[in-house]
Short mmCIF file of C-alpha atoms in Angstrom, two decimals:
data_model
loop_
_atom_site.label_atom_id
_atom_site.label_comp_id
_atom_site.label_asym_id
_atom_site.label_seq_id
_atom_site.Cartn_x
_atom_site.Cartn_y
_atom_site.Cartn_z
CA UNK A 1 0.00 0.00 0.00
CA UNK A 2 1.59 3.28 -1.12
CA UNK A 3 -0.11 5.31 1.58
CA UNK A 4 2.33 8.21 1.66
CA UNK A 5 1.38 9.33 -1.85
CA UNK A 6 -2.26 10.24 -1.05
CA UNK A 7 -3.16 13.08 1.27
CA UNK A 8 -6.60 12.82 2.81
CA UNK A 9 -8.96 15.30 4.44
CA UNK A 10 -11.85 14.12 6.62
CA UNK A 11 -14.53 16.76 7.13
CA UNK A 12 -16.72 15.82 10.08
CA UNK A 13 -15.23 14.10 13.10
CA UNK A 14 -18.23 12.47 14.69
CA UNK A 15 -18.25 8.75 15.44
CA UNK A 16 -17.78 7.67 11.83
CA UNK A 17 -15.45 10.47 10.78
CA UNK A 18 -13.21 9.91 13.79
CA UNK A 19 -13.02 6.17 13.16
CA UNK A 20 -12.16 6.72 9.49
CA UNK A 21 -9.55 9.40 10.18
CA UNK A 22 -7.85 7.31 12.86
CA UNK A 23 -7.90 4.19 10.70
CA UNK A 24 -6.20 5.97 7.80
CA UNK A 25 -3.68 7.74 10.04
CA UNK A 26 -2.77 4.46 11.73
CA UNK A 27 -2.02 3.00 8.29
CA UNK A 28 0.31 5.85 7.43
CA UNK A 29 -1.87 8.10 5.31
CA UNK A 30 -1.31 11.85 5.82
CA UNK A 31 -4.70 12.88 7.24
CA UNK A 32 -6.09 16.28 8.16
CA UNK A 33 -9.41 16.46 9.94
CA UNK A 34 -11.92 19.19 10.69
CA UNK A 35 -15.13 19.39 12.69
CA UNK A 36 -17.42 22.15 13.87
CA UNK A 37 -16.73 21.15 17.47
CA UNK A 38 -12.98 21.63 17.10
CA UNK A 39 -12.27 18.15 18.47
CA UNK A 40 -8.63 17.06 18.37
CA UNK A 41 -7.56 13.48 17.68
CA UNK A 42 -4.34 11.81 18.65
CA UNK A 43 -2.29 11.04 15.55
CA UNK A 44 -4.49 13.13 13.26
CA UNK A 45 -3.67 16.69 12.29
CA UNK A 46 -6.68 18.98 12.65
CA UNK A 47 -7.41 22.26 10.92
CA UNK A 48 -9.41 25.23 12.13
CA UNK A 49 -11.51 25.52 8.96
CA UNK A 50 -12.73 23.31 6.11
CA UNK A 51 -10.72 25.40 3.67
CA UNK A 52 -7.48 24.77 5.55
CA UNK A 53 -8.30 21.08 5.92
CA UNK A 54 -8.67 20.49 2.16
CA UNK A 55 -5.91 22.76 0.87
CA UNK A 56 -3.39 19.94 0.35
CA UNK A 57 -5.79 17.00 -0.02
CA UNK A 58 -5.95 14.63 -2.95
CA UNK A 59 -9.05 13.04 -1.46
CA UNK A 60 -11.71 14.75 0.68
CA UNK A 61 -14.12 12.58 2.69
CA UNK A 62 -17.39 14.20 3.75
CA UNK A 63 -18.39 12.36 6.94
CA UNK A 64 -21.31 14.67 7.70
CA UNK A 65 -24.85 14.19 9.00
CA UNK A 66 -27.02 15.20 6.06
CA UNK A 67 -27.14 16.96 2.71
CA UNK A 68 -27.56 20.40 4.26
CA UNK A 69 -24.35 19.96 6.26
CA UNK A 70 -22.53 18.75 3.12
CA UNK A 71 -23.62 21.83 1.17
CA UNK A 72 -22.67 24.23 3.95
CA UNK A 73 -19.22 22.73 4.45
CA UNK A 74 -18.48 22.47 0.72
CA UNK A 75 -19.46 26.11 0.30
CA UNK A 76 -16.80 27.02 2.89
CA UNK A 77 -14.02 25.10 1.17
CA UNK A 78 -14.90 25.01 -2.53
CA UNK A 79 -12.34 27.66 -3.42
CA UNK A 80 -9.56 25.75 -1.64
CA UNK A 81 -10.07 22.36 -3.29
CA UNK A 82 -7.05 21.33 -5.34
CA UNK A 83 -7.49 20.83 -9.09
CA UNK A 84 -7.73 17.10 -9.63
CA UNK A 85 -8.94 16.39 -6.09
CA UNK A 86 -11.86 14.05 -5.48
CA UNK A 87 -14.63 14.54 -2.93
CA UNK A 88 -16.24 11.36 -1.58
CA UNK A 89 -19.64 11.95 0.04
CA UNK A 90 -20.25 9.40 2.78
CA UNK A 91 -23.49 10.83 4.19
CA UNK A 92 -26.84 9.06 3.98
CA UNK A 93 -28.94 11.42 1.87
CA UNK A 94 -31.75 11.29 -0.68
CA UNK A 95 -30.93 10.30 -4.26
CA UNK A 96 -31.85 13.74 -5.61
CA UNK A 97 -29.61 15.37 -3.00
CA UNK A 98 -26.70 13.18 -4.08
CA UNK A 99 -27.24 14.19 -7.70
CA UNK A 100 -27.27 17.87 -6.69
CA UNK A 101 -23.98 17.52 -4.81
CA UNK A 102 -22.45 15.76 -7.80
CA UNK A 103 -23.52 18.63 -10.04
CA UNK A 104 -22.59 21.47 -7.68
CA UNK A 105 -19.16 20.36 -6.44
CA UNK A 106 -16.41 22.16 -8.43
CA UNK A 107 -14.13 19.09 -8.51
CA UNK A 108 -14.85 15.40 -9.04
CA UNK A 109 -17.58 14.28 -6.63
CA UNK A 110 -18.43 10.64 -5.98
CA UNK A 111 -21.28 9.71 -3.71
CA UNK A 112 -20.01 6.81 -1.61
CA UNK A 113 -22.18 6.02 1.44
CA UNK A 114 -21.05 3.15 3.63
CA UNK A 115 -22.61 0.08 5.18
CA UNK A 116 -21.31 -0.49 8.68
CA UNK A 117 -20.80 1.62 11.77
CA UNK A 118 -17.80 3.12 13.54
CA UNK A 119 -16.33 -0.24 14.70
CA UNK A 120 -16.34 -1.47 11.09
CA UNK A 121 -14.56 1.70 10.00
CA UNK A 122 -11.95 1.21 12.71
CA UNK A 123 -11.20 -2.31 11.48
CA UNK A 124 -11.43 -1.60 7.75
CA UNK A 125 -14.50 -3.76 7.20
CA UNK A 126 -16.96 -1.21 5.81
CA UNK A 127 -18.82 -1.76 2.57
CA UNK A 128 -18.48 1.32 0.35
CA UNK A 129 -21.29 1.94 -2.15
CA UNK A 130 -19.26 3.65 -4.85
CA UNK A 131 -21.51 5.80 -7.04
CA UNK A 132 -19.11 6.56 -9.86
CA UNK A 133 -17.37 5.18 -12.92
CA UNK A 134 -14.65 3.56 -10.82
CA UNK A 135 -12.00 4.58 -8.29
CA UNK A 136 -9.04 6.59 -9.55
CA UNK A 137 -5.52 5.44 -8.67
CA UNK A 138 -5.44 8.09 -5.93
CA UNK A 139 -8.55 6.58 -4.32
CA UNK A 140 -7.81 2.87 -4.53
CA UNK A 141 -5.53 2.53 -1.50
CA UNK A 142 -7.71 4.70 0.72
CA UNK A 143 -10.86 2.77 -0.16
CA UNK A 144 -9.08 -0.56 0.33
CA UNK A 145 -7.99 0.57 3.79
CA UNK A 146 -11.60 1.19 4.75
CA UNK A 147 -13.27 -1.92 3.36
CA UNK A 148 -14.84 -3.47 0.28
CA UNK A 149 -16.00 -1.38 -2.67
CA UNK A 150 -19.27 -2.15 -4.47
CA UNK A 151 -19.82 -0.55 -7.88
CA UNK A 152 -23.10 1.36 -7.67
CA UNK A 153 -22.83 3.17 -11.02
CA UNK A 154 -23.89 6.72 -10.09
CA UNK A 155 -24.70 9.06 -7.22
CA UNK A 156 -28.46 8.51 -7.29
CA UNK A 157 -28.15 4.72 -7.29
CA UNK A 158 -25.63 4.70 -4.44
CA UNK A 159 -27.85 6.95 -2.32
CA UNK A 160 -30.96 4.87 -3.02
CA UNK A 161 -29.20 1.61 -2.18
CA UNK A 162 -28.02 3.05 1.13
CA UNK A 163 -31.58 4.01 2.03
CA UNK A 164 -32.79 0.51 1.14
CA UNK A 165 -30.06 -0.99 3.34
CA UNK A 166 -30.89 1.23 6.30
CA UNK A 167 -34.56 0.44 5.80
CA UNK A 168 -33.69 -3.23 6.22
CA UNK A 169 -31.86 -2.38 9.44
CA UNK A 170 -34.92 -0.53 10.70
CA UNK A 171 -37.22 -3.38 9.71
CA UNK A 172 -34.92 -5.84 11.49
CA UNK A 173 -34.85 -3.80 14.69
CA UNK A 174 -38.65 -3.54 14.68
CA UNK A 175 -39.00 -7.28 14.01
CA UNK A 176 -36.59 -8.11 16.83
CA UNK A 177 -38.38 -5.79 19.24
CA UNK A 178 -41.75 -7.28 18.35
CA UNK A 179 -40.38 -10.81 18.75
CA UNK A 180 -39.08 -10.00 22.22
CA UNK A 181 -42.41 -8.39 23.10
CA UNK A 182 -44.25 -11.56 22.06
CA UNK A 183 -41.87 -13.63 24.12
CA UNK A 184 -42.43 -11.40 27.14
CA UNK A 185 -46.20 -11.75 26.82
CA UNK A 186 -45.75 -15.52 26.67
CA UNK A 187 -43.70 -15.48 29.87
CA UNK A 188 -40.39 -16.33 28.16
CA UNK A 189 -37.05 -15.08 29.42
CA UNK A 190 -35.00 -12.74 27.26
CA UNK A 191 -31.84 -14.84 27.22
CA UNK A 192 -33.69 -17.99 26.20
CA UNK A 193 -35.54 -16.06 23.51
CA UNK A 194 -32.34 -14.55 22.14
CA UNK A 195 -30.75 -18.01 22.03
CA UNK A 196 -33.50 -19.06 19.64
CA UNK A 197 -33.65 -15.82 17.65
CA UNK A 198 -29.89 -16.07 17.12
CA UNK A 199 -30.68 -19.10 14.97
CA UNK A 200 -33.23 -17.30 12.79
CA UNK A 201 -33.01 -14.71 10.03
CA UNK A 202 -32.41 -12.13 12.79
CA UNK A 203 -29.29 -13.95 13.98
CA UNK A 204 -26.79 -11.38 12.71
CA UNK A 205 -28.60 -8.54 14.43
CA UNK A 206 -28.88 -10.54 17.66
CA UNK A 207 -25.15 -11.27 17.59
CA UNK A 208 -24.22 -7.61 17.12
CA UNK A 209 -26.63 -6.19 19.70
CA UNK A 210 -27.02 -8.95 22.30
CA UNK A 211 -24.83 -7.31 24.95
CA UNK A 212 -26.84 -4.11 24.66
CA UNK A 213 -30.15 -5.99 24.73
CA UNK A 214 -29.23 -7.81 27.94
CA UNK A 215 -27.77 -4.78 29.70
CA UNK A 216 -24.16 -5.88 29.38
CA UNK A 217 -22.86 -3.04 27.19
CA UNK A 218 -22.17 0.45 28.50
CA UNK A 219 -20.15 1.77 25.57
CA UNK A 220 -21.01 4.67 23.24
CA UNK A 221 -23.50 4.04 20.45
CA UNK A 222 -22.30 2.41 17.25
CA UNK A 223 -25.21 3.99 15.36
CA UNK A 224 -27.75 6.22 17.04
CA UNK A 225 -31.52 5.93 17.06
CA UNK A 226 -31.74 9.56 15.96
CA UNK A 227 -29.57 8.97 12.91
CA UNK A 228 -31.59 5.91 11.88
CA UNK A 229 -34.80 7.88 12.38
CA UNK A 230 -33.44 10.56 10.04
CA UNK A 231 -32.63 7.92 7.44
CA UNK A 232 -36.07 6.31 7.80
CA UNK A 233 -37.69 9.70 7.24
CA UNK A 234 -35.61 10.11 4.06
CA UNK A 235 -36.70 6.67 2.88
CA UNK A 236 -40.35 7.48 3.52
CA UNK A 237 -39.95 10.72 1.59
CA UNK A 238 -38.80 8.94 -1.57
CA UNK A 239 -40.91 5.79 -1.01
CA UNK A 240 -44.28 6.60 0.58
CA UNK A 241 -44.97 2.89 1.10
CA UNK A 242 -42.18 2.96 3.70
CA UNK A 243 -43.93 5.64 5.77
CA UNK A 244 -44.86 3.16 8.51
CA UNK A 245 -41.18 2.54 9.37
CA UNK A 246 -40.35 5.93 10.93
CA UNK A 247 -43.59 5.76 12.93
CA UNK A 248 -42.69 2.32 14.28
CA UNK A 249 -39.16 3.42 15.15
CA UNK A 250 -40.46 6.53 16.90
CA UNK A 251 -42.99 4.49 18.88
CA UNK A 252 -40.10 2.79 20.69
CA UNK A 253 -39.32 6.06 22.49
CA UNK A 254 -35.55 5.55 22.18
CA UNK A 255 -33.42 8.63 23.03
CA UNK A 256 -31.93 10.17 19.89
CA UNK A 257 -28.35 9.68 21.10
CA UNK A 258 -28.86 6.06 22.20
CA UNK A 259 -27.65 3.10 20.20
CA UNK A 260 -30.24 1.65 17.84
CA UNK A 261 -30.51 -1.32 20.22
CA UNK A 262 -32.64 0.99 22.37
CA UNK A 263 -35.30 0.79 19.66
CA UNK A 264 -35.47 -2.96 20.21
CA UNK A 265 -35.72 -2.70 23.98
CA UNK A 266 -38.28 0.09 23.73
CA UNK A 267 -40.53 -2.03 21.54
CA UNK A 268 -39.87 -5.18 23.57
CA UNK A 269 -40.75 -3.56 26.88
CA UNK A 270 -43.70 -1.48 25.70
CA UNK A 271 -46.84 -2.24 27.64
CA UNK A 272 -49.79 -2.59 25.29
CA UNK A 273 -52.93 -1.91 27.29
CA UNK A 274 -55.70 -4.49 27.02
CA UNK A 275 -58.86 -2.77 25.77
CA UNK A 276 -61.17 -5.74 25.23
CA UNK A 277 -60.14 -9.32 26.01
CA UNK A 278 -62.92 -10.98 24.00
CA UNK A 279 -61.84 -9.13 20.86
CA UNK A 280 -58.09 -9.50 21.50
CA UNK A 281 -57.94 -5.71 21.26
CA UNK A 282 -55.00 -3.74 22.67
CA UNK A 283 -53.91 -0.11 22.71
CA UNK A 284 -50.30 0.81 21.99
CA UNK A 285 -48.33 3.03 24.40
CA UNK A 286 -49.38 6.64 24.05
CA UNK A 287 -52.93 5.89 22.88
CA UNK A 288 -55.31 7.83 25.14
CA UNK A 289 -57.73 5.92 27.36
CA UNK A 290 -60.75 7.52 25.67
CA UNK A 291 -63.46 4.93 26.28
CA UNK A 292 -66.11 6.85 24.32
CA UNK A 293 -63.94 7.10 21.21
CA UNK A 294 -62.77 3.51 21.59
CA UNK A 295 -66.33 2.14 21.83
CA UNK A 296 -66.99 1.76 18.07
CA UNK A 297 -63.52 0.26 17.63
CA UNK A 298 -64.34 -2.34 20.28
CA UNK A 299 -67.53 -3.20 18.39
CA UNK A 300 -65.59 -3.43 15.15
CA UNK A 301 -62.97 -5.71 16.71
CA UNK A 302 -65.69 -7.91 18.22
CA UNK A 303 -67.21 -8.32 14.76
CA UNK A 304 -63.90 -9.72 13.55
CA UNK A 305 -63.39 -11.84 16.66
CA UNK A 306 -66.83 -13.46 16.56
CA UNK A 307 -67.63 -13.31 12.87
CA UNK A 308 -71.02 -11.84 13.84
CA UNK A 309 -71.90 -9.00 11.42
CA UNK A 310 -74.34 -7.49 13.92
CA UNK A 311 -71.39 -5.86 15.71
CA UNK A 312 -70.60 -3.83 12.60
CA UNK A 313 -74.14 -2.48 12.56
CA UNK A 314 -73.52 -0.73 15.88
CA UNK A 315 -69.90 0.23 15.17
CA UNK A 316 -70.50 1.95 11.79
CA UNK A 317 -72.88 4.67 10.63
CA UNK A 318 -75.36 3.23 8.09
CA UNK A 319 -73.80 5.36 5.33
CA UNK A 320 -70.24 4.14 5.99
CA UNK A 321 -68.03 2.69 3.29
CA UNK A 322 -65.05 0.35 3.54
CA UNK A 323 -62.42 1.04 0.90
CA UNK A 324 -59.06 -0.31 -0.17
CA UNK A 325 -57.17 -2.39 -2.70
CA UNK A 326 -58.44 -5.96 -3.04
CA UNK A 327 -57.17 -8.48 -5.60
CA UNK A 328 -55.29 -5.71 -7.38
CA UNK A 329 -58.25 -3.35 -7.75
CA UNK A 330 -59.88 -0.58 -5.73
CA UNK A 331 -63.08 -1.54 -3.93
CA UNK A 332 -65.61 0.63 -2.15
CA UNK A 333 -68.20 -1.37 -0.25
CA UNK A 334 -71.26 -0.11 1.52
CA UNK A 335 -71.99 -1.52 4.95
CA UNK A 336 -74.30 -4.29 3.73
CA UNK A 337 -71.69 -5.54 1.25
CA UNK A 338 -69.00 -5.47 3.94
CA UNK A 339 -71.15 -7.35 6.48
CA UNK A 340 -71.83 -10.06 3.90
CA UNK A 341 -68.21 -11.20 4.28
CA UNK A 342 -68.91 -12.47 7.80
CA UNK A 343 -70.60 -15.82 8.43
CA UNK A 344 -71.43 -15.59 12.13
CA UNK A 345 -68.59 -17.84 13.26
CA UNK A 346 -65.03 -16.90 14.25
CA UNK A 347 -62.03 -17.76 12.11
CA UNK A 348 -60.30 -21.04 12.94
CA UNK A 349 -57.13 -19.20 13.97
CA UNK A 350 -58.94 -16.52 16.02
CA UNK A 351 -57.11 -17.48 19.26
CA UNK A 352 -53.82 -16.36 17.67
CA UNK A 353 -55.14 -13.10 16.18
CA UNK A 354 -54.50 -9.69 17.73
CA UNK A 355 -55.74 -6.17 17.07
CA UNK A 356 -53.95 -3.05 18.30
CA UNK A 357 -55.08 0.57 18.24
CA UNK A 358 -51.93 2.55 17.43
CA UNK A 359 -53.41 6.04 17.00
CA UNK A 360 -56.49 7.72 18.43
CA UNK A 361 -57.61 11.33 18.60
CA UNK A 362 -60.56 13.66 18.41
CA UNK A 363 -61.30 17.26 17.46
CA UNK A 364 -64.79 18.38 18.38
CA UNK A 365 -67.28 16.01 16.80
CA UNK A 366 -64.80 14.19 14.54
CA UNK A 367 -62.13 11.67 15.41
CA UNK A 368 -59.53 9.43 13.81
CA UNK A 369 -57.98 6.09 14.65
CA UNK A 370 -55.54 3.54 13.27
CA UNK A 371 -55.74 -0.16 14.08
CA UNK A 372 -53.29 -2.91 13.13
CA UNK A 373 -54.92 -6.34 12.78
CA UNK A 374 -52.64 -9.37 12.71
CA UNK A 375 -54.75 -12.13 11.21
CA UNK A 376 -52.66 -15.21 10.49
CA UNK A 377 -50.24 -14.48 7.64
CA UNK A 378 -51.92 -11.15 6.86
CA UNK A 379 -51.51 -7.79 8.56
CA UNK A 380 -54.18 -5.16 7.97
CA UNK A 381 -53.72 -1.49 8.77
CA UNK A 382 -57.14 0.15 9.12
CA UNK A 383 -57.62 3.92 9.18
CA UNK A 384 -60.93 5.18 10.56
CA UNK A 385 -62.79 8.47 10.41
CA UNK A 386 -65.18 8.69 13.37
CA UNK A 387 -68.03 11.09 14.06
CA UNK A 388 -70.00 11.92 17.21
CA UNK A 389 -73.73 11.99 16.56
CA UNK A 390 -76.55 12.08 19.11
CA UNK A 391 -73.98 11.64 21.88
CA UNK A 392 -72.44 8.48 20.38
CA UNK A 393 -69.24 7.89 18.42
CA UNK A 394 -69.48 5.73 15.30
CA UNK A 395 -67.24 4.91 12.35
CA UNK A 396 -68.06 7.15 9.38
CA UNK A 397 -65.62 5.49 6.96
CA UNK A 398 -62.74 3.04 6.89
CA UNK A 399 -59.83 2.55 4.51
CA UNK A 400 -57.36 -0.29 4.81
CA UNK A 401 -54.05 -1.66 3.59
CA UNK A 402 -53.34 -5.39 3.51
CA UNK A 403 -49.82 -6.80 3.66
#
């Protein structure tokens, strides 16, 4: 490795930037770092401005939080970038933002977000999603020191793939939290549950986070809940079908600066309040105990639990419609058509089914609610509009999504 021939600047010395700068310096690369906080690192030269940090750099690494930070810092150092220098953008940002940075940067810009957290950077085991035509000779040794390069063609593709990857992380954390919550409700111990989950598709996540999930780790976060929440919001912005993910992550109540493992424990330890035992109906943490507003939802859940369509007659207004996508097409059923789906007997797997109110609120004579119904292999998300009429709340309309 001909490390002495490439000079590197790392702009942003948070967890990831610090790990990258120290890794490269330890391997003999001349590294200059800069951060807003003015932090100093042993073995790494630091500058007092972005312009000073990049003045001699062949390769500039942007280890910053978001696209706004990247633009602000680049604006401060654009005039000091060396001709022929390359800027590698490591931040998790939206595809359109990556394209804008590629267009606006006065020297060669490659969007190159990474898979892996600070420990992976420190050991050179990151995966680098390289959104360009291919590393230049000046980049090859630096990238090899940090991990494995995947060719992602262009800035937009690299940014989109990073969002997909972080969405999978979020989905995995939610799935692990929900699995631990189920185990808790079944009276199972956490260690025994993790022993089994370690042998499932969640095994890699369990292995990485087990110490934190069992209270054994007291070290700084590898990746914070706040940062993942930011990334999930970005994903939902470009893919509206992913909008449920940031809501699920937020429902865990994890502090923004905590490790993402806190999302798992928050979901695992959340106490879902029992609303109606016969209907297997629960309320998620934070849902108000508004018995009047919950009443039509209880009737609705009982209709599902018993298969008796009479419950829907009291839960819904007579003019209500049930709407959604069914068999690939939009349907809008009146109440009679909807009730015709129910035979008067419960489903065979009713003992395993659950229904959870996740949102509930009212303004004057109108209200809204969201309920998640887990019916065998299917999960339904129902959104309700409710109205108060003659002193009684009823469902005015319902839309649903089936997954």
